[in-house]
mmCIF file of C-alpha atoms in Angstrom:
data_model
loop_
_atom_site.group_PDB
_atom_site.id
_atom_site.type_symbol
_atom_site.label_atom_id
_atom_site.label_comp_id
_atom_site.label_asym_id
_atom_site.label_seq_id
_atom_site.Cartn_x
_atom_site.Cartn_y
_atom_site.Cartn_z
ATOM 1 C CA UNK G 1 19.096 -19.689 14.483
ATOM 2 C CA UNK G 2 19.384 -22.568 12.153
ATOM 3 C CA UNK G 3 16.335 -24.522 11.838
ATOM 4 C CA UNK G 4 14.897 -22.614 14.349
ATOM 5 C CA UNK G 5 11.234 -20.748 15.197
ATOM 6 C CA UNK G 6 12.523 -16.960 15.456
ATOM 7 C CA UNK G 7 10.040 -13.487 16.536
ATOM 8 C CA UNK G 8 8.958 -11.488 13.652
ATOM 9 C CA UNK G 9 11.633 -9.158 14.976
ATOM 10 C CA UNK G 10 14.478 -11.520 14.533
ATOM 11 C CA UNK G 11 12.806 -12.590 10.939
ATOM 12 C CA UNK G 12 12.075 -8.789 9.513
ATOM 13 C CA UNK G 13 16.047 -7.987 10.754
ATOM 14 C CA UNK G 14 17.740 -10.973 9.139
ATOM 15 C CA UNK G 15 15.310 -10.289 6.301
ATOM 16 C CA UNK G 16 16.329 -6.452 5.873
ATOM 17 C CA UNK G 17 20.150 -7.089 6.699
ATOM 18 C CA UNK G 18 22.510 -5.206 4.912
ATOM 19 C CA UNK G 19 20.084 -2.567 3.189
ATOM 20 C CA UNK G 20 20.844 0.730 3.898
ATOM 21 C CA UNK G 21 17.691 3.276 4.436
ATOM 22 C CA UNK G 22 14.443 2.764 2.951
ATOM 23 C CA UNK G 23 11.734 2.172 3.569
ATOM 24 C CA UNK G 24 9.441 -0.077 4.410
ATOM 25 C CA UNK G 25 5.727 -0.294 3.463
ATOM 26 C CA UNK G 26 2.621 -1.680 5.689
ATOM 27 C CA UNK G 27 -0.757 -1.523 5.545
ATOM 28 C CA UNK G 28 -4.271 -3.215 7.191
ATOM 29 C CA UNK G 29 -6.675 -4.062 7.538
ATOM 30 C CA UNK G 30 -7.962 -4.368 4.171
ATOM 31 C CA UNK G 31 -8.090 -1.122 2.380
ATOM 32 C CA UNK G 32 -5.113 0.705 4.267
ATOM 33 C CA UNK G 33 -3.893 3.033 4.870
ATOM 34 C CA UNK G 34 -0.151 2.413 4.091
ATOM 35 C CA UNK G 35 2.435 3.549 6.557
ATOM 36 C CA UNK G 36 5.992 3.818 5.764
ATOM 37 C CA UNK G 37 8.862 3.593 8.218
ATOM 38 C CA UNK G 38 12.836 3.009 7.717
ATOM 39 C CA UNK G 39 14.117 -0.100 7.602
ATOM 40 C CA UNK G 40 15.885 0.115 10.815
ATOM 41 C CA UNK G 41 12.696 1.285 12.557
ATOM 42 C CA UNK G 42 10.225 -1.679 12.574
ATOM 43 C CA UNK G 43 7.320 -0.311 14.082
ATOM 44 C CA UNK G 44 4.488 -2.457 12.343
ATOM 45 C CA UNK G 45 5.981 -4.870 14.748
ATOM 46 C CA UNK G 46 3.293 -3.017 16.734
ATOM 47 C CA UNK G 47 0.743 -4.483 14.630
ATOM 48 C CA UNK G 48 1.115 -8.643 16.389
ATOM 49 C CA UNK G 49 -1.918 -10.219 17.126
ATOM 50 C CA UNK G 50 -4.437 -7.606 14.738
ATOM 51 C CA UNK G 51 -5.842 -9.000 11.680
ATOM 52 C CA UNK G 52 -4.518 -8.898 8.143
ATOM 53 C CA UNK G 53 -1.448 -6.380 7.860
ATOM 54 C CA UNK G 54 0.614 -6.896 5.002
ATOM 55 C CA UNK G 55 4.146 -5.684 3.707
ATOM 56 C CA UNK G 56 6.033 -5.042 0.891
ATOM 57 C CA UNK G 57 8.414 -7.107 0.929
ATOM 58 C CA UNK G 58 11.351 -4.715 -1.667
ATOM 59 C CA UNK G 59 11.439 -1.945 0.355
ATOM 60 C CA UNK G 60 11.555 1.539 -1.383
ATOM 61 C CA UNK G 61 13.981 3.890 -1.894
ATOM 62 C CA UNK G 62 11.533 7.162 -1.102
ATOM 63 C CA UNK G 63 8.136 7.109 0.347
ATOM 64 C CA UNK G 64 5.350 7.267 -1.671
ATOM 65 C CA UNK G 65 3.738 10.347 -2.192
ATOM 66 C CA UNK G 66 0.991 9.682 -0.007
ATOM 67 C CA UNK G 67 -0.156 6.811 2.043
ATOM 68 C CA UNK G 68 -3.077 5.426 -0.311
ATOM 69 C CA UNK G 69 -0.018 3.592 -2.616
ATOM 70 C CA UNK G 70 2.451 1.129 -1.957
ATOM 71 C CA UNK G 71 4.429 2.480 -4.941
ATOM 72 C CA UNK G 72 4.420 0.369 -8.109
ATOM 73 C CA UNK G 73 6.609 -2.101 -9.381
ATOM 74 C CA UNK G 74 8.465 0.350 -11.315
ATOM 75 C CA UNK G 75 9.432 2.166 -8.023
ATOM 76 C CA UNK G 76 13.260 2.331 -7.467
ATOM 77 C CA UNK G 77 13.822 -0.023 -4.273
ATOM 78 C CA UNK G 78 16.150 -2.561 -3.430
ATOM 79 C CA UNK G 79 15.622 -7.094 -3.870
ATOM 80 C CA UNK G 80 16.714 -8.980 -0.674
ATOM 81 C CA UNK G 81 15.688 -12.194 -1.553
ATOM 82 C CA UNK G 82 13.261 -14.065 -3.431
ATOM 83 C CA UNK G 83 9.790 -15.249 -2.312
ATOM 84 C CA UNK G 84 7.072 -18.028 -3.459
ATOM 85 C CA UNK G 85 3.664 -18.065 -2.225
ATOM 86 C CA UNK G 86 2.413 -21.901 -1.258
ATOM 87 C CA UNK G 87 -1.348 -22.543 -1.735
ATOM 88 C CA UNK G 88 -2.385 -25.878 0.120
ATOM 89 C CA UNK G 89 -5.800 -27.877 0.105
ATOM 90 C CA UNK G 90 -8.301 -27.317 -2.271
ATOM 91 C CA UNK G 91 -9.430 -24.071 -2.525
ATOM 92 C CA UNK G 92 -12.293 -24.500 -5.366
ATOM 93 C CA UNK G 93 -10.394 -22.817 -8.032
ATOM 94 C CA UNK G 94 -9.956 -25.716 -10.116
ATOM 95 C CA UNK G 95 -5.915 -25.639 -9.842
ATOM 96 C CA UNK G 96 -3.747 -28.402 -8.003
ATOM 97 C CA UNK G 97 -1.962 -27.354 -5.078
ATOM 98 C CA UNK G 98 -0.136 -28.940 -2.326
ATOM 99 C CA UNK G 99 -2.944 -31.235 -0.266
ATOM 100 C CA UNK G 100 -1.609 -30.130 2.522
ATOM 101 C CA UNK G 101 0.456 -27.455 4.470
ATOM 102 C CA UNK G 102 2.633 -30.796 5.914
ATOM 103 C CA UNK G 103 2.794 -32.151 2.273
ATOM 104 C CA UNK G 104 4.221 -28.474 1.445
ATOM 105 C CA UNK G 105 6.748 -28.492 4.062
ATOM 106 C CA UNK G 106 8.029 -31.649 3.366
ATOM 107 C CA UNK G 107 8.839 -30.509 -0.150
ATOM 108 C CA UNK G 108 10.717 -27.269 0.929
ATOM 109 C CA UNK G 109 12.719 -29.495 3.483
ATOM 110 C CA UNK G 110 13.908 -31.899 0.773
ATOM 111 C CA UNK G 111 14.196 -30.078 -2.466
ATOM 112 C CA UNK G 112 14.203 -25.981 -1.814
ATOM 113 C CA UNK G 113 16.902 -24.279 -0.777
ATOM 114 C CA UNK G 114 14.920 -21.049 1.702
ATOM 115 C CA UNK G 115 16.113 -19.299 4.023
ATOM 116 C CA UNK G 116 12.504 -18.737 6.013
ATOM 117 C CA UNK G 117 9.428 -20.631 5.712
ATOM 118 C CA UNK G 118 6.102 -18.533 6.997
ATOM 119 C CA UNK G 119 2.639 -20.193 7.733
ATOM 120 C CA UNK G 120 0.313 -17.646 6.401
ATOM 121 C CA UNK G 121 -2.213 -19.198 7.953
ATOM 122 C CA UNK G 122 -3.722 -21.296 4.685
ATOM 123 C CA UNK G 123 -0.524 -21.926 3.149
ATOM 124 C CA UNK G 124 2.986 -21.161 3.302
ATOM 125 C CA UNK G 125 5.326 -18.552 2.507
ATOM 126 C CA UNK G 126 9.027 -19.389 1.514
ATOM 127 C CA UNK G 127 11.842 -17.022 1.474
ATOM 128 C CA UNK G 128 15.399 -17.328 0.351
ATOM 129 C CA UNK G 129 18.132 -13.743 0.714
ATOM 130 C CA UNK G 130 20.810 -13.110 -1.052
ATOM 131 C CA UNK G 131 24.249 -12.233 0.606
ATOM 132 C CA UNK G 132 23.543 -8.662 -0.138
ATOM 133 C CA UNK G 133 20.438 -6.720 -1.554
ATOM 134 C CA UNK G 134 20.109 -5.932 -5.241
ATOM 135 C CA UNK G 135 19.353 -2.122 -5.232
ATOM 136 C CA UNK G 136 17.101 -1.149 -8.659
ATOM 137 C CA UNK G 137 16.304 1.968 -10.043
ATOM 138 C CA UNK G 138 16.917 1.503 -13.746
ATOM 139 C CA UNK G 139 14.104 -0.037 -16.124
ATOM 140 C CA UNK G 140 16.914 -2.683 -16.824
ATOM 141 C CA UNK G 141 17.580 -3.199 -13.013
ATOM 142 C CA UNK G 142 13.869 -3.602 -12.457
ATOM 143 C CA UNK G 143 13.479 -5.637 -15.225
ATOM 144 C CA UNK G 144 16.586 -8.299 -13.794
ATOM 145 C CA UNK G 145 15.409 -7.907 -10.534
ATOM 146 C CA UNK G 146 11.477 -8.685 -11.938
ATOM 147 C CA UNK G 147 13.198 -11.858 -13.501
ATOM 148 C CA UNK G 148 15.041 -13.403 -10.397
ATOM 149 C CA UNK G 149 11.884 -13.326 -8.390
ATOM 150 C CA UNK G 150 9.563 -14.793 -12.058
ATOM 151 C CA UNK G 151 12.493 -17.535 -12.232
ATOM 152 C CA UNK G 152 12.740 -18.733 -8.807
ATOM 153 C CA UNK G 153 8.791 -19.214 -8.787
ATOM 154 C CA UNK G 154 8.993 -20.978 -12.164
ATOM 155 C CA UNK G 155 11.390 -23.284 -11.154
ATOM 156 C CA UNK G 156 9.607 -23.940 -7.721
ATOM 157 C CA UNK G 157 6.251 -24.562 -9.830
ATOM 158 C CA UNK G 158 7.963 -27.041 -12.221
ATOM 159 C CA UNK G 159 10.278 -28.721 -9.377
ATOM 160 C CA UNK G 160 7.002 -29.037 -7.144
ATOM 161 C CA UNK G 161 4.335 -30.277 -9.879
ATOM 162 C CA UNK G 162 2.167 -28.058 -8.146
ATOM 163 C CA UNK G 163 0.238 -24.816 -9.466
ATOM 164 C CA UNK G 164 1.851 -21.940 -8.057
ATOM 165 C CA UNK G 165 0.252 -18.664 -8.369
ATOM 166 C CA UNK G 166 2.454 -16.035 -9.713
ATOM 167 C CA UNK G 167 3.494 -13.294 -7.289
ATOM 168 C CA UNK G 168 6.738 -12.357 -8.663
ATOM 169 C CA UNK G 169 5.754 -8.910 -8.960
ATOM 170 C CA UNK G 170 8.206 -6.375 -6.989
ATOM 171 C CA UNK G 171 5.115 -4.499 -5.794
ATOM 172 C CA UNK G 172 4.125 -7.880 -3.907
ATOM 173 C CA UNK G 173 2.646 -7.554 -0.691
ATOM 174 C CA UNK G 174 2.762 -10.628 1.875
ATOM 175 C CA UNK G 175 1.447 -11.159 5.715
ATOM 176 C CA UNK G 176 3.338 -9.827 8.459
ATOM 177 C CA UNK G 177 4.608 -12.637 11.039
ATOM 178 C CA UNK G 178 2.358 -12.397 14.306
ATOM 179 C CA UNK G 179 -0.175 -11.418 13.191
ATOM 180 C CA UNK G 180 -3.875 -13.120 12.154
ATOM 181 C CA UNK G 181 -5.168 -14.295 9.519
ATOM 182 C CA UNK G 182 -8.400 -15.668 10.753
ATOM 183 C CA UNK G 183 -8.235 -17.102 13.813
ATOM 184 C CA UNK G 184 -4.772 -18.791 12.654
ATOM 185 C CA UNK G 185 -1.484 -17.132 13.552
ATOM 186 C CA UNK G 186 1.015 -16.217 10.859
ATOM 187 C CA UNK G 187 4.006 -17.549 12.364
ATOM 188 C CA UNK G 188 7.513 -17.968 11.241
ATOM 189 C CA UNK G 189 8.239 -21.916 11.607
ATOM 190 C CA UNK G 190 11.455 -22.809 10.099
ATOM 191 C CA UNK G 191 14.563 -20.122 9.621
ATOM 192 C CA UNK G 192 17.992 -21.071 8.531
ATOM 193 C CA UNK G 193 21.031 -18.304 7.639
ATOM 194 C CA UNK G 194 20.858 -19.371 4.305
ATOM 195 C CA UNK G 195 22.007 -17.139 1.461
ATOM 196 C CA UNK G 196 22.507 -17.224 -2.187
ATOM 197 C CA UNK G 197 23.825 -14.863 -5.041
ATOM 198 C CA UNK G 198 21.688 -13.690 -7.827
ATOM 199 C CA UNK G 199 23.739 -15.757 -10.393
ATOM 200 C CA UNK G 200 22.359 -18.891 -8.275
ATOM 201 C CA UNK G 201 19.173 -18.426 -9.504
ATOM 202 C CA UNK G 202 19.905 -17.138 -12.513
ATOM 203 C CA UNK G 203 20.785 -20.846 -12.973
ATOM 204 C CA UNK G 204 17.773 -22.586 -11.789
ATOM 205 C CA UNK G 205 16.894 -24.813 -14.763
ATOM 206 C CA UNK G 206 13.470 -23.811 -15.788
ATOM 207 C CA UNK G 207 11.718 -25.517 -19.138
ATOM 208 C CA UNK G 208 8.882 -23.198 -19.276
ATOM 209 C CA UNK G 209 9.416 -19.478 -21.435
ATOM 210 C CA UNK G 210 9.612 -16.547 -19.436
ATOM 211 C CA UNK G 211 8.231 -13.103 -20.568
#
């Protein structure tokens, strides 16, 4: 699948490979609820072509209590990769992002090392998994796992020029491929079997002071 347009099916399984049962959170439209399901049973892959369902994308080791949470970032779960959420055009916030989602692109396929690149329908979203999930449950395994995810953003943001909004929390919540947001299809559009190990980024030269 190298290079290659894969179905939300293929992307969610490479995603999720390797980690053993937890479980997966969903929820939209806006508002919930959340539904839960194993990672082996992907059954918000019900949910292509409806509007604005999202996912978490560390999966948790127990369900929530009930199904108005996604659990918080302090919920024991497990790190498959790291993410970065690409804002293009101008979006009247006063930041600078990419001009455009082709400009965006461009830069991932010459400088960023992912693994998936999404088109959430206004921008893009860029995955890269490591060769095996991190599993957390520890405040010091949350915290590491927190700081692969801040890193990996920080480094993108400096690398890029670019503002990138931070979404490094392990709570985060991004749009489900095949499904709408808008009238524009969020659509996997560039895979690769790409891993790395934590250490990897762990080595990312970044200038700016992390918390």
């Amino acid at each position: 699948m190298s290079g290659s347009i894969v179905t939300p099916s293929e992307f969610f399984n490479a995603l999720y490979q390797g980690v053993d049962k937890r479980y997966i959170v969903a929820y939209g439209p806006v508002n919930g609820p959340y539904e839960f399901a194993h990672t082996d049973v992907p059954w918000f892959l019900n949910t292509i072509g409806e509007k604005d369902i999202y996912f978490r994308v560390c999966p948790l080791a127990k369900q929530p209590p009930t199904n108005l949470t996604r659990g918080v970032q302090r919920s024991p779960g497990a790190l498959v990769g790291v993410w970065v959420d690409i804002d293009c055009g101008d979006k009247g916030k006063g930041k600078r992002y990419f001009k455009s989602r082709d400009e965006a692109i461009k830069f991932c396929d010459d400088w960023v090392l992912y693994s998936a690149l999404v088109s959430s329908g206004t921008g893009l979203h860029g995955y890269l998994r490591f060769h095996q999930p991190i599993y957390y449950n520890t405040k010091a395994e949350t915290d590491y796992a927190y700081a692969l995810v801040q890193r990996f953003q920080a480094w993108f943001r400096e690398r890029s020029g670019y503002d990138i909004d931070p979404t490094h929390d392990l709570a985060r919540v991004l749009r489900v491929p095949g499904t709408l947001h808008g009238s524009s299809t969020v659509e996997v559009i560039s895979y690769h079997d790409r891993v790395v190990t934590p250490e990897w980024i762990e080595d990312l030269p970044v200038s700016e002071r992390l918390a």
